[in-house]
Short mmCIF file of C-alpha atoms and ligand atoms in Angstrom, two decimals:
data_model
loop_
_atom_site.label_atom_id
_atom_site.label_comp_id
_atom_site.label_asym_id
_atom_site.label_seq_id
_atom_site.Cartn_x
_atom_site.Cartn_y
_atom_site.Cartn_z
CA UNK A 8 -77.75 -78.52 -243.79
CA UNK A 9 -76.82 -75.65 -241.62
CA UNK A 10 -79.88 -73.50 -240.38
CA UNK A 11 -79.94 -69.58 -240.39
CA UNK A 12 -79.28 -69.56 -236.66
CA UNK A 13 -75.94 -71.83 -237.04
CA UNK A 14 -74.95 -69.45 -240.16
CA UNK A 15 -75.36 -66.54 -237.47
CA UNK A 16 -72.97 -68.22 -234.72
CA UNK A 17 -70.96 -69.24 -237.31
CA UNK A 18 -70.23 -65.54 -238.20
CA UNK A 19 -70.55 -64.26 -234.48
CA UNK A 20 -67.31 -66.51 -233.83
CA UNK A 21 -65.30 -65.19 -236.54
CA UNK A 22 -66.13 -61.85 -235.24
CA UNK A 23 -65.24 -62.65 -231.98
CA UNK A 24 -62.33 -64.46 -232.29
CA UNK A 25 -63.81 -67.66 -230.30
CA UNK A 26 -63.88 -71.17 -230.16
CA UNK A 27 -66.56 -73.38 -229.69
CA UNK A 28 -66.01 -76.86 -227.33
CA UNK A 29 -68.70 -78.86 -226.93
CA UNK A 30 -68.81 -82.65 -225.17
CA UNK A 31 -69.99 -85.62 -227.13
CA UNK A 32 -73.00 -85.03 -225.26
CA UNK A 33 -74.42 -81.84 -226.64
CA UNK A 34 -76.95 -81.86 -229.17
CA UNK A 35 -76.25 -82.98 -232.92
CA UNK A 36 -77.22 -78.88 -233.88
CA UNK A 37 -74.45 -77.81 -231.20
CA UNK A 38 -71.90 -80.41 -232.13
CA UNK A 39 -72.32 -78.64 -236.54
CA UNK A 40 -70.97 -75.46 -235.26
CA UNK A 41 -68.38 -76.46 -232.68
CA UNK A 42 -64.48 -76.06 -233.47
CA UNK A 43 -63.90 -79.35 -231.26
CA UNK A 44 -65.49 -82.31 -229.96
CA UNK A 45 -64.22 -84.65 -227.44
CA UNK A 46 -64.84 -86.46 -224.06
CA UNK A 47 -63.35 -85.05 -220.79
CA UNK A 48 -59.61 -85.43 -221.49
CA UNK A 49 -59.59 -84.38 -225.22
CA UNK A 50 -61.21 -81.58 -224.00
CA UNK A 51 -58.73 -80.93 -221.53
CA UNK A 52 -55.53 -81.25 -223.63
CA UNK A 53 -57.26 -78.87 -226.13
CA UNK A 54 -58.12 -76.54 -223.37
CA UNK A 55 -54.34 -76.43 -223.17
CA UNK A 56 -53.53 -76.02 -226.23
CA UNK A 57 -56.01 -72.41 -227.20
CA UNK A 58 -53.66 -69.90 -228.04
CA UNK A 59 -54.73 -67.30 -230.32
CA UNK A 60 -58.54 -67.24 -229.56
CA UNK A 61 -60.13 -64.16 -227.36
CA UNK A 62 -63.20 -65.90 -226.28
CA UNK A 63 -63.91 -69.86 -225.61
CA UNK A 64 -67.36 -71.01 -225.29
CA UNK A 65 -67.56 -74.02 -223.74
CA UNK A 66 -70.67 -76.32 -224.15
CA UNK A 67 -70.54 -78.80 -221.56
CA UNK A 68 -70.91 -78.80 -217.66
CA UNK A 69 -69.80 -77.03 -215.03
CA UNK A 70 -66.47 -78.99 -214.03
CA UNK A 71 -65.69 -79.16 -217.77
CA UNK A 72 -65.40 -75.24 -218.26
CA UNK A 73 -63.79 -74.96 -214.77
CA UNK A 74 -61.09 -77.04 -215.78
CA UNK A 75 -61.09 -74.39 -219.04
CA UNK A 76 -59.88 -71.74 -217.15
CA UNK A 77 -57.71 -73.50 -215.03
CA UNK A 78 -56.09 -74.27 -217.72
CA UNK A 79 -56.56 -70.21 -219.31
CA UNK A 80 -56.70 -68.12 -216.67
CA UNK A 81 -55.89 -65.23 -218.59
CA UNK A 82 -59.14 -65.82 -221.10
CA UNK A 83 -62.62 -65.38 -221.25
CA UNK A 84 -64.49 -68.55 -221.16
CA UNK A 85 -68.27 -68.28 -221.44
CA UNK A 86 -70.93 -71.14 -220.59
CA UNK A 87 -74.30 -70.49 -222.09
CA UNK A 88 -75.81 -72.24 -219.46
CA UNK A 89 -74.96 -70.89 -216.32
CA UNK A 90 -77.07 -73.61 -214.83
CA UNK A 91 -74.98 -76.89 -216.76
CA UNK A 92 -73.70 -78.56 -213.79
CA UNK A 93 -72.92 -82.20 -213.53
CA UNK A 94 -74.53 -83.68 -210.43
CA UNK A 95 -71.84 -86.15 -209.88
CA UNK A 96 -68.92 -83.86 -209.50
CA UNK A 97 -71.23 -82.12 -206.51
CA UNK A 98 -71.15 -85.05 -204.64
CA UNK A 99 -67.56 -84.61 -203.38
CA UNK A 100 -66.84 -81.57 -201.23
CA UNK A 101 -63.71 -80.14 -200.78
CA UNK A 102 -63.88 -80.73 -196.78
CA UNK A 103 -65.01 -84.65 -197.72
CA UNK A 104 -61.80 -85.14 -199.72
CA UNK A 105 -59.71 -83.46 -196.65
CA UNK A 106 -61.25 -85.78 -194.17
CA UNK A 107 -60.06 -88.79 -195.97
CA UNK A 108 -56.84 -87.43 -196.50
CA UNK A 109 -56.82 -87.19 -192.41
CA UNK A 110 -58.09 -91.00 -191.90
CA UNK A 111 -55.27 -92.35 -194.85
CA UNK A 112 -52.26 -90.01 -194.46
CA UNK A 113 -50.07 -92.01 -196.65
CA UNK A 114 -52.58 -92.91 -199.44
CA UNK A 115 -52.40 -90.60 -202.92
CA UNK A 116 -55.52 -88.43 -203.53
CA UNK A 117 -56.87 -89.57 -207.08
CA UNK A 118 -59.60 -87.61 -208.14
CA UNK A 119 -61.90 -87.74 -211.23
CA UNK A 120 -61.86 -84.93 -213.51
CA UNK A 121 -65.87 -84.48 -213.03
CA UNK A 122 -65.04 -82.68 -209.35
CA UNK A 123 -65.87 -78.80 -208.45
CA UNK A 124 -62.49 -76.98 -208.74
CA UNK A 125 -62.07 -76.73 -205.03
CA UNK A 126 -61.99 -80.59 -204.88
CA UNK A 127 -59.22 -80.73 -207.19
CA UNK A 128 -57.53 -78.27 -205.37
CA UNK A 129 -57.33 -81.63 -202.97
CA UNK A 130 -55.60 -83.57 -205.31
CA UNK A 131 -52.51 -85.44 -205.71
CA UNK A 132 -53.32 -85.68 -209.60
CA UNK A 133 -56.68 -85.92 -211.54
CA UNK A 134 -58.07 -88.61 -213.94
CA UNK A 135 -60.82 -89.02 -217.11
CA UNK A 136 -62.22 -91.95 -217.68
CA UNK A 137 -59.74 -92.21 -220.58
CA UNK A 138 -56.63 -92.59 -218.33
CA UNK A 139 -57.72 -93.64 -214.94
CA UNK A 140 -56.06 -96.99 -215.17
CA UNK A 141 -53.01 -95.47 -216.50
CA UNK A 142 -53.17 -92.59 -213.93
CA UNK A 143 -53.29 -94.85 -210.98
CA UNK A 144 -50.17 -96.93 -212.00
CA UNK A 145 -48.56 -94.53 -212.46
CA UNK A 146 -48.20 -93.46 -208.59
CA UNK A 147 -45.59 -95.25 -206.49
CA UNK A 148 -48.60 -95.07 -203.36
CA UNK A 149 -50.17 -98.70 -203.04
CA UNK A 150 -53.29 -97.32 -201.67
CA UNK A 151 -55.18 -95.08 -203.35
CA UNK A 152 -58.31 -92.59 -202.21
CA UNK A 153 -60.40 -92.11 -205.39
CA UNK A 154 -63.58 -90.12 -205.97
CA UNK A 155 -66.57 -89.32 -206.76
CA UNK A 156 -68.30 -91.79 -208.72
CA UNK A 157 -67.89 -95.64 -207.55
CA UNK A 158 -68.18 -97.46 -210.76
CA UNK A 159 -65.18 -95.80 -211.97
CA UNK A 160 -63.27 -96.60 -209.11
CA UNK A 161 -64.65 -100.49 -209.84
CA UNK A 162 -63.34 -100.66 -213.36
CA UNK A 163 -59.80 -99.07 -212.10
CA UNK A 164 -59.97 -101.69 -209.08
CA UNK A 165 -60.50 -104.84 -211.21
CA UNK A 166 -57.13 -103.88 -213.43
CA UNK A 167 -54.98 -103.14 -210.52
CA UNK A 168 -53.36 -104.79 -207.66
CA UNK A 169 -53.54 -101.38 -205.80
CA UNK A 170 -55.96 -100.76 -202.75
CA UNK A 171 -58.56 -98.22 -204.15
CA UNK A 172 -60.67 -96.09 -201.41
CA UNK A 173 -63.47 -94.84 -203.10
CA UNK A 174 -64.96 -91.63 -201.87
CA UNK A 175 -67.69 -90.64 -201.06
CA UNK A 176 -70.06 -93.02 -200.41
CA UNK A 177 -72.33 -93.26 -203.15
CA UNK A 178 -70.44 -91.23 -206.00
CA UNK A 179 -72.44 -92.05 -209.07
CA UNK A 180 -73.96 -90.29 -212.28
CA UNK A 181 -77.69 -90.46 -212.54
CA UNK A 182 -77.41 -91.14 -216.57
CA UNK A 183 -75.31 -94.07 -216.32
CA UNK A 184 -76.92 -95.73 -213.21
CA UNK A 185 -80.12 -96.16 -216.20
CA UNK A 186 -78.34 -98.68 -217.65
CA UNK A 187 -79.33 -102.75 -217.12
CA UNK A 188 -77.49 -105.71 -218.23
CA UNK A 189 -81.17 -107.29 -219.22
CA UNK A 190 -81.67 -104.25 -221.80
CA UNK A 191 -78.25 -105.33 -223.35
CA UNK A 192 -78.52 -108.67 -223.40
CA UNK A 193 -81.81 -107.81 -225.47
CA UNK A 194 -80.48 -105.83 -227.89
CA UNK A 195 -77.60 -108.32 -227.86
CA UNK A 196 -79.99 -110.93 -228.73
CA UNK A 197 -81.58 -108.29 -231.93
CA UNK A 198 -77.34 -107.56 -232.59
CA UNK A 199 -75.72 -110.82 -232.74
CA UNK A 200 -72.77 -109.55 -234.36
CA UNK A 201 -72.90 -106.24 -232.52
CA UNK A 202 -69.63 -105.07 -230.22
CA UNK A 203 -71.14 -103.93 -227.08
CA UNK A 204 -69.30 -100.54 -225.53
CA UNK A 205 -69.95 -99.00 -222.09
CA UNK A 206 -69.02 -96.33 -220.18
CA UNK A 207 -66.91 -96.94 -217.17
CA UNK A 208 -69.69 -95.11 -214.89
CA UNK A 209 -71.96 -97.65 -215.75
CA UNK A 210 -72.29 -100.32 -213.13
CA UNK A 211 -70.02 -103.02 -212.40
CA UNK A 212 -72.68 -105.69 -213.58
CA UNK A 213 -73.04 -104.09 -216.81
CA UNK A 214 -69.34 -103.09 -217.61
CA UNK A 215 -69.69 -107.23 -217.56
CA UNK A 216 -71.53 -107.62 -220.27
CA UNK A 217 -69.54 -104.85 -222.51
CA UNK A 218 -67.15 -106.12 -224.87
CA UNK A 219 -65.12 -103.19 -224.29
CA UNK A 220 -65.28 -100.49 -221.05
CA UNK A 221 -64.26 -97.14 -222.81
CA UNK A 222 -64.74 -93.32 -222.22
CA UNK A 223 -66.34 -91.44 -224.99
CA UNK A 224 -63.43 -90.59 -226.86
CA UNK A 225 -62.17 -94.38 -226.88
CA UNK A 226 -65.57 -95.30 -228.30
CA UNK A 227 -65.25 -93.21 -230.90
CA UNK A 228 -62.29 -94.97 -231.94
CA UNK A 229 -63.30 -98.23 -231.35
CA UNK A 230 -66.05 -97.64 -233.58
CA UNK A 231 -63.75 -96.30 -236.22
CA UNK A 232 -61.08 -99.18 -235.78
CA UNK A 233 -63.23 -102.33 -235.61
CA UNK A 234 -64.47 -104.46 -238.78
CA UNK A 235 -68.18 -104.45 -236.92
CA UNK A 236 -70.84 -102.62 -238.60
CA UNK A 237 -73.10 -102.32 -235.52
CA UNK A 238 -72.42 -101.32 -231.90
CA UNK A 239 -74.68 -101.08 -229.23
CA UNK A 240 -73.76 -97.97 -227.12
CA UNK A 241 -73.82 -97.85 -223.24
CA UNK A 242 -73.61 -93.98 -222.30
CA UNK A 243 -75.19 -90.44 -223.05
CA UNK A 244 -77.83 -90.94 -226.34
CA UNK A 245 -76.29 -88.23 -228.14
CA UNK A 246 -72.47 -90.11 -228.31
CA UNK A 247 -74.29 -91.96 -231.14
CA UNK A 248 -75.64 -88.93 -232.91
CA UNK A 249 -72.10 -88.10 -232.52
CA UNK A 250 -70.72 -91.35 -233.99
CA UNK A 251 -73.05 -91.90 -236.49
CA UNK A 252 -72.80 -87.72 -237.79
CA UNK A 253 -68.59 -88.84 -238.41
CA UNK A 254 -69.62 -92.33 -239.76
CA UNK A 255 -72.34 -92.64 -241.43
CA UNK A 256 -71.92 -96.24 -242.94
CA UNK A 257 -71.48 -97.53 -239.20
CA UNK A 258 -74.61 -98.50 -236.85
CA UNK A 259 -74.84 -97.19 -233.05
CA UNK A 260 -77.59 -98.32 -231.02
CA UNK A 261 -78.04 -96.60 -227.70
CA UNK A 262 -78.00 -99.17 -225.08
CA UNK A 263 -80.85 -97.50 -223.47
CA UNK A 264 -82.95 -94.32 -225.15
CA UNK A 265 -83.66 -92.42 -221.89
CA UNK A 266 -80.28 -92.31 -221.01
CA UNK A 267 -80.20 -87.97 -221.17
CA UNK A 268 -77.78 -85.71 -219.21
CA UNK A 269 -80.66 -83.01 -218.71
CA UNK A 270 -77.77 -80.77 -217.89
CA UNK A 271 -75.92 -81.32 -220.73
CA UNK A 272 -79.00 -80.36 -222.77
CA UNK A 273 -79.27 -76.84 -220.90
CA UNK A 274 -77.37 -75.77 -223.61
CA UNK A 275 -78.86 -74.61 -227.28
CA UNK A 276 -78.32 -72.48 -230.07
CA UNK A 277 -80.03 -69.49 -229.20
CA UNK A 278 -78.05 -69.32 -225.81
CA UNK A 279 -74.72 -70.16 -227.76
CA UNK A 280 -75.16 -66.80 -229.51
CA UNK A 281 -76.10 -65.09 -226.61
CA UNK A 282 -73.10 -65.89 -224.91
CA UNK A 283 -71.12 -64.83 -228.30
CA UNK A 284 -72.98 -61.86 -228.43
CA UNK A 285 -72.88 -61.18 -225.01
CA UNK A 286 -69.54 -62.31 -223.58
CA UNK A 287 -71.95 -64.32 -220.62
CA UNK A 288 -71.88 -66.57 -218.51
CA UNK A 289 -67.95 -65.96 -217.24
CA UNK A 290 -66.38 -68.83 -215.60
CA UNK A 291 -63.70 -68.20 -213.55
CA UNK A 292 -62.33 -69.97 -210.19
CA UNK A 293 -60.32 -68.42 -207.66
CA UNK A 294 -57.01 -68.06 -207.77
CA UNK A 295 -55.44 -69.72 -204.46
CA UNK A 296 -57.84 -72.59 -205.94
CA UNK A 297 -56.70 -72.67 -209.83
CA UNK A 298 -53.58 -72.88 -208.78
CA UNK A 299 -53.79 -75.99 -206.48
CA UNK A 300 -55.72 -77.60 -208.72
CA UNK A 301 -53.61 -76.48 -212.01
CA UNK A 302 -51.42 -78.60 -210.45
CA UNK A 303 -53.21 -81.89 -210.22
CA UNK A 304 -54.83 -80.80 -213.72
CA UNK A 305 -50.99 -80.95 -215.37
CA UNK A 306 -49.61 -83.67 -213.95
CA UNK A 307 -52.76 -85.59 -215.46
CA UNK A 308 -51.49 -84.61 -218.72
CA UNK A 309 -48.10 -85.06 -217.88
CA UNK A 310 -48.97 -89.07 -217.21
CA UNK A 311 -51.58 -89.26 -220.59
CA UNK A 312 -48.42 -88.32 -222.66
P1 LIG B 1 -65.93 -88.84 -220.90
O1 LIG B 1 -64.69 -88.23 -220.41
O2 LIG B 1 -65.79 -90.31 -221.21
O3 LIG B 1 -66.50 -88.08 -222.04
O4 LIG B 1 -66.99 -88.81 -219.72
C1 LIG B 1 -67.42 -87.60 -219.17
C2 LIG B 1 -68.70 -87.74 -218.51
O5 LIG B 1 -69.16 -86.84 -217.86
C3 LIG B 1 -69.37 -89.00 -218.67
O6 LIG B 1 -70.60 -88.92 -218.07
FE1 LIG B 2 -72.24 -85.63 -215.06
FE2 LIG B 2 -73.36 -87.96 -215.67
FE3 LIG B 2 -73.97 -85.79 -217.10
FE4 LIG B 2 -71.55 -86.95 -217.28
S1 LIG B 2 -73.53 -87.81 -217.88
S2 LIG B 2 -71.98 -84.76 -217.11
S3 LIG B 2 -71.24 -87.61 -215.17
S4 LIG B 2 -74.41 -86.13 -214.92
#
């Protein structure tokens, strides 16, 4: 049932002319009143295709909205957060990214998608965790410098015969590193017949024990396309409220309950309005930097197909 507060967004957008995004990490209450839901690269190719919309709110993190507007420079796109960044895609500076392009001249610059818009400004093309694999072959470079966050660069590593440079350090997201192969093998032990899925930001020893190392979106649809009833769920908590809100006779089980983006959850339903109401808080990105990283942004898409 829709509350009083959805009915009034509900009507604020109309009024507006918006569009609601959200991840498939917001809330179940944000995901009722969004126009569309999707991981990182649906997200993006949607991003691309807003046409006839005056306002986008956009109710995920920070690199997620950036990307918006790279993609729309010419419309408003609101956060209602201000504050909803994604620690991860802080952890690679712009100047980091340079310096490795100074120590491997001839390697390509793959970058994730969760990266600050001058970082992708840096890039030779971006990736989600939907099309990293396919990104990466893609390239005729055999040597590859690929950032921020270490476990994806492990999953990409261990399906190609390319040399992959990850970058920085110790790129990781603090949700996924939760995770423990002994908490799955637990509820794999409760599950017998579950399908085990996990994010490719989860660590290498438990991508092991997944059946299947997906991104959101591909989770979604595993869920949708399997004969299994029950599935034990290795990222964000609230992909299963997702899943189980579209699917109601299927079973997700988060692989671990305390596995919150806190940043994610900066948004809610009385600061969606507000930033209906109030056309706040603008994200924009300079424009020597959009259009770098427009670049690496499209020929992403150009390679998902
Ligand atoms: P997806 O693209 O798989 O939704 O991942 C985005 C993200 O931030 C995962 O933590
Ligand atoms: Fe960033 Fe991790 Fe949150 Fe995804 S789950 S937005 S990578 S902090």
């Amino acid at each position: 049932m829709i509350n009083q507060l959805q009915k009034e967004i509900i009507k604020l957008k109309k009024e507006k002319n918006a569009i609601i995004l959200s991840h498939n990490y917001q809330p179940g209450e944000i995901q009722e009143i969004a126009d569309f839901i999707g991981d990182s690269l649906e997200l993006c190719i949607k991003a691309a295709q807003i046409k006839d919309k005056d306002l986008v709110v956009f109710c995920g993190v920070d690199f997620m909205a950036e990307t918006a507007f790279i993609l729309n420079p010419d419309k408003k796109i609101v956060i209602p957060d201000a504050n909803a960044e994604c620690p991860m895609a802080h952890m690679l500076p712009a100047e980091e990214v340079r310096k490795a392009k100074k120590v491997y001249p001839d390697a390509a610059v793959v970058l994730y998608v969760n990266t600050l818009a001058e970082a992708k400004a840096e890039a030779d093309v971006l990736c989600t965790s939907a099309n990293a694999l396919k990104v990466v072959e893609s390239l005729k470079e055999d040597t590859i410098l690929f950032g921020p966050d270490r476990n994806l660069a492990w999953f990409v590593s261990q399906h190609t015969d390319k040399e992959i440079i990850p970058i920085p350090e110790k790129g990781h997201c603090y949700v996924h590193k939760m995770f423990n192969p002994a908490d799955i093998l637990i509820l794999k032990e409760k599950y017998p017949d579950a399908e085990v899925l996990v994010h490719p930001e989860c660590d290498p020893e438990v991508q092991e024990v997944g059946d299947h190392v997906l991104s959101t979106g591909g989770m979604l649809k595993q869920v949708q396309e399997s004969s299994k009833d029950t599935f034990i769920i290795g990222t964000e908590v609230d992909m299963s409220t997702r899943i189980k809100r579209e699917n109601p006779e299927k079973n997700p089980i988060p692989a671990f309950d305390e596995a919150i983006c806190e940043n994610m959850k900066l948004h809610t339903l009385e600061k969606v309005k507000n930033s209906l109401l109030n056309e706040e808080f603008i994200v924009s990105v300079p424009e020597d930097i959009a259009s770098k990283a427009l670049k690496a942004v499209e020929k992403m898409l150009k390679i998902s197909g």
